[in-house]
XYZ file of N, CA, C and O in Angstrom:
420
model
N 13.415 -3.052 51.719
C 13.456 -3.450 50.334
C 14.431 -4.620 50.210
O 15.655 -4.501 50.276
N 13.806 -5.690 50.034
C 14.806 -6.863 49.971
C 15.160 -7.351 48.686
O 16.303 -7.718 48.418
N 14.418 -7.362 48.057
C 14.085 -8.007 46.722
C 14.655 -6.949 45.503
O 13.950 -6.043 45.058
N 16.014 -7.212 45.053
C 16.438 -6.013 44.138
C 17.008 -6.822 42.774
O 17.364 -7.980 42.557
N 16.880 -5.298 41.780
C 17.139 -6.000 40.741
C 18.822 -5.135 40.137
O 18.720 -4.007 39.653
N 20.190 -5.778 40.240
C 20.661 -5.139 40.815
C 21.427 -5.282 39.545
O 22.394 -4.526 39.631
N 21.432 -5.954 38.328
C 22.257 -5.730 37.236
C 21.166 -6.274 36.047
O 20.881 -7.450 35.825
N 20.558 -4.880 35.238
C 19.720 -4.993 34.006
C 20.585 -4.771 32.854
O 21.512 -4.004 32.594
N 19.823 -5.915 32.119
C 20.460 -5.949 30.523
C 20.593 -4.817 29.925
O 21.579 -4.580 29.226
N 19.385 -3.749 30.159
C 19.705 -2.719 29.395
C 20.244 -1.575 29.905
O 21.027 -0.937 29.202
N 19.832 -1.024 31.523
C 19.931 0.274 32.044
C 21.478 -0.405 32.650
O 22.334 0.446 32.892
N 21.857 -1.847 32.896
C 23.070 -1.577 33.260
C 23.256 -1.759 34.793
O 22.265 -2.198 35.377
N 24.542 -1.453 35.668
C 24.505 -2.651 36.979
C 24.516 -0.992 37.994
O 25.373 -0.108 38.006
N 23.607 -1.062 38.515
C 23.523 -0.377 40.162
C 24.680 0.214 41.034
O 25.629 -0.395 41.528
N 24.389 1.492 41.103
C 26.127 2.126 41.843
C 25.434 1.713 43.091
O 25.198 0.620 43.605
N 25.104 3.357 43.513
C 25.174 4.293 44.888
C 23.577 3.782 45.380
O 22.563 3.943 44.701
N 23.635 3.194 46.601
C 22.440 2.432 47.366
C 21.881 3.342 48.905
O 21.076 3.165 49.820
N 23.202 4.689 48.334
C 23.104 5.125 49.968
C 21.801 6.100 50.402
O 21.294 6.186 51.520
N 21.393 6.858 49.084
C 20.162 7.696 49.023
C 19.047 7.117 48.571
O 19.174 6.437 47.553
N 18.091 7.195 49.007
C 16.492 7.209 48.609
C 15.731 7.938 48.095
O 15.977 9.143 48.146
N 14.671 7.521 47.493
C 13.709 8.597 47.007
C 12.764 8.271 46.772
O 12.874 7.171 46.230
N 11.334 8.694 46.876
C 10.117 7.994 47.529
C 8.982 8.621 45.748
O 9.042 9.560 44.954
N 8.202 7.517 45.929
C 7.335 7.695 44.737
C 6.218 6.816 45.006
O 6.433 5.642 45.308
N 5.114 7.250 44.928
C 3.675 6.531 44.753
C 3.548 5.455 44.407
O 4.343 5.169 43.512
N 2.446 4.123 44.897
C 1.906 3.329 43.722
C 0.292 3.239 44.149
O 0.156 2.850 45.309
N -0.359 3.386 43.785
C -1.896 3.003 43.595
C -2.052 3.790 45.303
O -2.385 3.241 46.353
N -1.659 5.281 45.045
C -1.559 5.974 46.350
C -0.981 6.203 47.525
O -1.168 7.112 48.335
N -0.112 5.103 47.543
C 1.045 4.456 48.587
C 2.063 4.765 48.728
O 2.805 4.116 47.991
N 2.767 5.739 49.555
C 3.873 6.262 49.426
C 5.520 5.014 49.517
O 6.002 4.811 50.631
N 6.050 4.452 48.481
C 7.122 3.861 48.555
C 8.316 4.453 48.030
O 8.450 5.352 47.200
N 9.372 3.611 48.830
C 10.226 4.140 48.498
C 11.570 3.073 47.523
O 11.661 1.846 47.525
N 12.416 4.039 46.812
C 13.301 3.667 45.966
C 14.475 3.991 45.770
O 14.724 5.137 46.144
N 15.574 3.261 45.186
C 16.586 3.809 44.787
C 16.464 4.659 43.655
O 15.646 4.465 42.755
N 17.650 6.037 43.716
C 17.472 6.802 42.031
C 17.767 5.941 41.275
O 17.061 6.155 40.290
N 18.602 4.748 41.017
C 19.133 4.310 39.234
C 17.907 2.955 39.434
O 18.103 2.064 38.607
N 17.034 2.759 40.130
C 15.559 1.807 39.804
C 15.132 2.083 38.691
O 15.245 3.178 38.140
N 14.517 0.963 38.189
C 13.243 1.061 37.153
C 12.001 1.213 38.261
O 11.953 0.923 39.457
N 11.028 1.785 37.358
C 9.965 1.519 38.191
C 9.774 0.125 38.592
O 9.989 -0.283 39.734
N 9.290 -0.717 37.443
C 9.542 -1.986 38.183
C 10.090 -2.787 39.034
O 9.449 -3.704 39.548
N 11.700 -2.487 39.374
C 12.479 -2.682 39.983
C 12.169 -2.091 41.397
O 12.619 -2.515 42.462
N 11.569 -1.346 41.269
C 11.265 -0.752 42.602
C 10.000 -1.209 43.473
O 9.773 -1.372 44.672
N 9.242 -1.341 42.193
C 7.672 -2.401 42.723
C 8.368 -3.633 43.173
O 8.226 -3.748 44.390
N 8.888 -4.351 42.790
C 9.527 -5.211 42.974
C 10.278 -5.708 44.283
O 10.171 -6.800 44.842
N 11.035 -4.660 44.609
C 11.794 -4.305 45.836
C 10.555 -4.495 47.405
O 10.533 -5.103 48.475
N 9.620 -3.466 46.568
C 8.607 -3.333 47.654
C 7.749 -4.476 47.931
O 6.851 -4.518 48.772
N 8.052 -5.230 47.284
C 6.986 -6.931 47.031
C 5.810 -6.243 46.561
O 4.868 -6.290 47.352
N 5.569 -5.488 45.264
C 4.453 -5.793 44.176
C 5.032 -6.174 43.073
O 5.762 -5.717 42.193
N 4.319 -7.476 43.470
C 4.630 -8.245 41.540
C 3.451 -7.822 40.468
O 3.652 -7.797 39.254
N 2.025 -7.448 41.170
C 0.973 -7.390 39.715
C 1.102 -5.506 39.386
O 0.588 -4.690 40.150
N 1.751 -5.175 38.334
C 1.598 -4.154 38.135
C 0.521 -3.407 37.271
O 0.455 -2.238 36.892
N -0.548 -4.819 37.039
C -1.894 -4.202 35.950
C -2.941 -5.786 35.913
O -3.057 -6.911 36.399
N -3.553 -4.752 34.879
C -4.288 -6.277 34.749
C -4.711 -6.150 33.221
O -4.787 -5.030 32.717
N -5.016 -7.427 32.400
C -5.514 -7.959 30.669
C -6.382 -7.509 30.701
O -6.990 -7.355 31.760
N -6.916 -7.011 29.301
C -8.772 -6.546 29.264
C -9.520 -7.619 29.879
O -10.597 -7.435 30.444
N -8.767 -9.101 29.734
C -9.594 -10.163 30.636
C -9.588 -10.021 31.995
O -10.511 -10.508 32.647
N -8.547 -9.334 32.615
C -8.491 -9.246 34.076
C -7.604 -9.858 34.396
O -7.406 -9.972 35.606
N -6.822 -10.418 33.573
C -5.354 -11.219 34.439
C -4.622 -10.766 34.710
O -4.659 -9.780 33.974
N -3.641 -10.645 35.421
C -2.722 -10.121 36.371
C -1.302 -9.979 35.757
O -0.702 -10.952 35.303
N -0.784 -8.696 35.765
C 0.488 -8.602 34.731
C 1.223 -7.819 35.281
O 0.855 -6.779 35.827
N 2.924 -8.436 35.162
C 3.730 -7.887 35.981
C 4.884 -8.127 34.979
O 4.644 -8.168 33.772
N 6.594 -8.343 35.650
C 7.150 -8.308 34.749
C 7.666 -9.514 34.321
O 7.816 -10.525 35.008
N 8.046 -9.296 32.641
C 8.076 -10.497 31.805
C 9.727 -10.360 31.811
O 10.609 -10.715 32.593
N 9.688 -9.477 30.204
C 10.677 -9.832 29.423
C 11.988 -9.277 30.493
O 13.056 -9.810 30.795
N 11.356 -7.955 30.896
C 12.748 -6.910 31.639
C 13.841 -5.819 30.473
O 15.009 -5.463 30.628
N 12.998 -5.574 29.491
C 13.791 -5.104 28.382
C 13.109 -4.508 27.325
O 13.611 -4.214 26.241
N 11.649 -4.293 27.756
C 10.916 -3.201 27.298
C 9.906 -4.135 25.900
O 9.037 -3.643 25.179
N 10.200 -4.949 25.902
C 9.484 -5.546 24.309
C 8.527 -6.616 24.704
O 8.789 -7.464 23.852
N 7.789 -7.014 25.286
C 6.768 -7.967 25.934
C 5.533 -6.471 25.992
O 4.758 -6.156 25.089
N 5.678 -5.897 27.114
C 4.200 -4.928 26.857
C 3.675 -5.427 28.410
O 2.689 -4.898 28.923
N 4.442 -6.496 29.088
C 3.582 -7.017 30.298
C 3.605 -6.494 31.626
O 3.057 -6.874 32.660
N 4.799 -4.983 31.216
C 4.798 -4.303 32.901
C 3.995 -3.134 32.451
O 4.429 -2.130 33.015
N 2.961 -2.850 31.633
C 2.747 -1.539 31.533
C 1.858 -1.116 32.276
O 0.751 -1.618 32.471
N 2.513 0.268 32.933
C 1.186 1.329 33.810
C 1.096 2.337 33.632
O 1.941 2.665 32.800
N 0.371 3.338 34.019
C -0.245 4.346 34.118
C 0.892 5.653 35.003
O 1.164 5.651 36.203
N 1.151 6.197 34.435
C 2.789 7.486 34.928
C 2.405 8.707 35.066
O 2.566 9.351 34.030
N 1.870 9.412 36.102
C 1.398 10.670 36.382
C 0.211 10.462 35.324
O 0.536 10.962 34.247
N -0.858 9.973 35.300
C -1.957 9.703 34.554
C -1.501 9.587 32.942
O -2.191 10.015 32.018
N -0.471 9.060 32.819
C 0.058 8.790 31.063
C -0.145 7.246 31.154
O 0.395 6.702 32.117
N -0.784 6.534 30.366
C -1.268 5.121 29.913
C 0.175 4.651 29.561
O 1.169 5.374 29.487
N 0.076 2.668 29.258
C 1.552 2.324 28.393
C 2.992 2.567 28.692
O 3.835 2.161 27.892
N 3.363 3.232 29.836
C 4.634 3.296 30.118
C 5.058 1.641 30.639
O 4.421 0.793 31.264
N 6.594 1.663 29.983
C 6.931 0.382 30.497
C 7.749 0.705 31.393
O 8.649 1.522 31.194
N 7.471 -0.133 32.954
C 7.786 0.015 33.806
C 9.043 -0.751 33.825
O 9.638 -0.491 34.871
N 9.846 -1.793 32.914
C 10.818 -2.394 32.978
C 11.887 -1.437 32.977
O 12.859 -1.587 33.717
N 11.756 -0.311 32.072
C 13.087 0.444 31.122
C 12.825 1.359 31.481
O 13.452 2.184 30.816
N 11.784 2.193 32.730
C 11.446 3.553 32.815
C 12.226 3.802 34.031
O 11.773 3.057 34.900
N 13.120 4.454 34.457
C 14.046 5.292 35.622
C 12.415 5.412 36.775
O 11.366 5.892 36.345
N 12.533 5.008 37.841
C 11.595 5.878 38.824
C 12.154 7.180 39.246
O 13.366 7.362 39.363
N 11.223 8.120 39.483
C 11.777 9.519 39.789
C 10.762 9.948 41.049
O 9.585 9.619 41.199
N 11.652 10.844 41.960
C 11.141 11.313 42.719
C 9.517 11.906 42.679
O 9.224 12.738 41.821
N 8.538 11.445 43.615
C 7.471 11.792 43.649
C 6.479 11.964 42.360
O 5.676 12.894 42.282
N 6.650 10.839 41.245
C 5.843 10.240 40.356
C 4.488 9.829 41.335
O 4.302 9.865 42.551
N 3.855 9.524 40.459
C 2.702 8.528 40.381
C 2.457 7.170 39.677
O 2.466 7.224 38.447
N 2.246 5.991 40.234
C 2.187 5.036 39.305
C 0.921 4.261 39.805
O 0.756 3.790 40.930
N 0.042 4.223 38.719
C -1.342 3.369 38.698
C -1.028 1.905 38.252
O 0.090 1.851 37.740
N -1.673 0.698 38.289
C -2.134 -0.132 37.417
C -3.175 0.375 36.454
O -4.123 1.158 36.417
N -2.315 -0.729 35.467
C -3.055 -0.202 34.023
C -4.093 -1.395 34.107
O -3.906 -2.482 34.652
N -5.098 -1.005 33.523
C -6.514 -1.782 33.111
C -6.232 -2.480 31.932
O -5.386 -1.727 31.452
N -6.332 -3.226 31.282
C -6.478 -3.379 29.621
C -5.098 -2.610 28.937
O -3.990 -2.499 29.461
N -5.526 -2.136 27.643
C -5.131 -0.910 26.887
C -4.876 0.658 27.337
O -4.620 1.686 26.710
N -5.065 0.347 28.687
C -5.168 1.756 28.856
C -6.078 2.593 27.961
O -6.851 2.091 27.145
N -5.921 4.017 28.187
C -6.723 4.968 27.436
C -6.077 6.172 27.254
O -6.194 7.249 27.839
N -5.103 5.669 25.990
C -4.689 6.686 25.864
C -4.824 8.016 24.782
O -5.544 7.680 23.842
N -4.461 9.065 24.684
C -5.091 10.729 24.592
C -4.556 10.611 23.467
O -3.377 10.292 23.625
N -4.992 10.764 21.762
C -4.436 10.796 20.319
C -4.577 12.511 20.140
O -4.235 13.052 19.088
């Protein structure tokens, strides 16, 4: 993991680097630090496209602070999570989101 994001505006600057903890993406077992965002962790792993536009364009992260809408994926099959501001946790799931997702009212 080379590529880190190691002081966020909102969650704040990165302790303890010494433990790991491993979580899915599009089936793929990767791995992460506990105080990661998800993104931060895609990131780490070199994935920048974390979805795609109802047009099909390729969307990853923007703002880094939850208010753009451009990291959103799919979280143990939950649509719309933003992957900027969301903690990764041990043995999640994370999809690319399609569009709007589809999410359950």
């Amino acid at each position: 993991m080379k590529r880190r994001v190691l002081d966020h505006p909102i969650l704040g600057h990165k302790t303890d680097h010494r433990e790991e903890i491993e979580f899915f993406f599009e089936g793929e077992k990767l791995k992460a630090y506990p105080d990661d965002t998800i993104a931060s962790a895609l990131i780490a792993n070199g994935i920048d496209i974390f979805g795609f536009s109802s047009s099909g364009k390729p969307r990853g992260l923007f703002c880094a602070i939850g208010k753009c809408s451009s990291c959103l994926v799919e979280v143990n099959g939950i649509p719309n999570i933003r992957a900027c501001i969301t903690p990764v946790k041990n043995g999640i799931k994370v999809k690319r989101q399609k569009g709007k997702g589809k999410p359950t009212w």
